[in-house]
Amino acid sequence: MAFFLNNMVSLEYQNSISPEQGEKAFQKLLDTLNTEFILIVDGAISIKDNGLYNVVANYKGKIITGMEAVKMTAEKAKYIIAVGTCASYGGISAASPNEAECRSLKQFLQESGIGKQVIILPGCPGNPDWIIGTIANLIEFGVPELDDEGRPIVFYGTTIHDNCERRSYFDKGIFAEKLDDKECMFKLGCKGPITKVDCPIRRWNDTDNWPVGNNTPCIGCAQKGFAKGIEPFIRLSDIKKN
Ligand code: SF4
Ligand code: F3S
């Protein structure tokens, strides 16, 4: 990560880790608009009440909403990346009742008349490898090969189920009955068969572990429709029956 930040990119603006604060931070973002840059958006875009549910800056007495900031930067960006499931598909933020009227980045840009390509990196949260790998690819080679949703195939080309270490149990029809059993967790609600991403081989915390490896069914956090569209995450009736 340190090599990436020190040698590969110049991180100009990020509202949590920018060294500048307040107006100075937002000025940095405005200055970046006149350069060649990659826009990376995490979180869904709230449009209710003209975006007032998500204020990112107070600049020269004017409130700047996330909606405005995304619009002004997307228009000028060389590449645009949506990081995480909320930016990619709306995710938990856009799940009903969606009080803040959240949109995915792509939907928001389309509705705003900005028809630019958006590379999406869904997952809740995004794995650092997906993010750094995609940015490095953009810098060195341009846009990576994408599927028809805009996901880089190198990370999202296979399902969890394709590479899961419990797959042999599934193929033999041997299923876990409770969460600390070692067999396939399909009957406990695992969404691995419908979730396309490389968690079983990529893993988390510096490749240490991943949900199924930690006895938790995949809840499909990287899949379109997460969260509301792919419930239930676990079928309590199945557990009781067994
Ligand atoms: Fe597939 Fe989930 Fe079973 Fe793994 S635990 S084999 S991903 S259903
Ligand atoms: Fe999410 Fe499933 Fe990977 S829950 S982190 S997509 S294993």
Tab-separated table of C-alpha atoms in Angstrom, residues 29 139 150 208 238:
chain	number	residue	atom	x	y	z
A	29	LEU	CA	-10.361	18.744	-5.444
A	139	ILE	CA	-2.042	3.402	-15.317
A	150	GLY	CA	-18.337	-3.252	-16.005
A	208	ASP	CA	-5.334	-14.771	5.806
A	238	ASP	CA	-33.445	-25.405	7.930
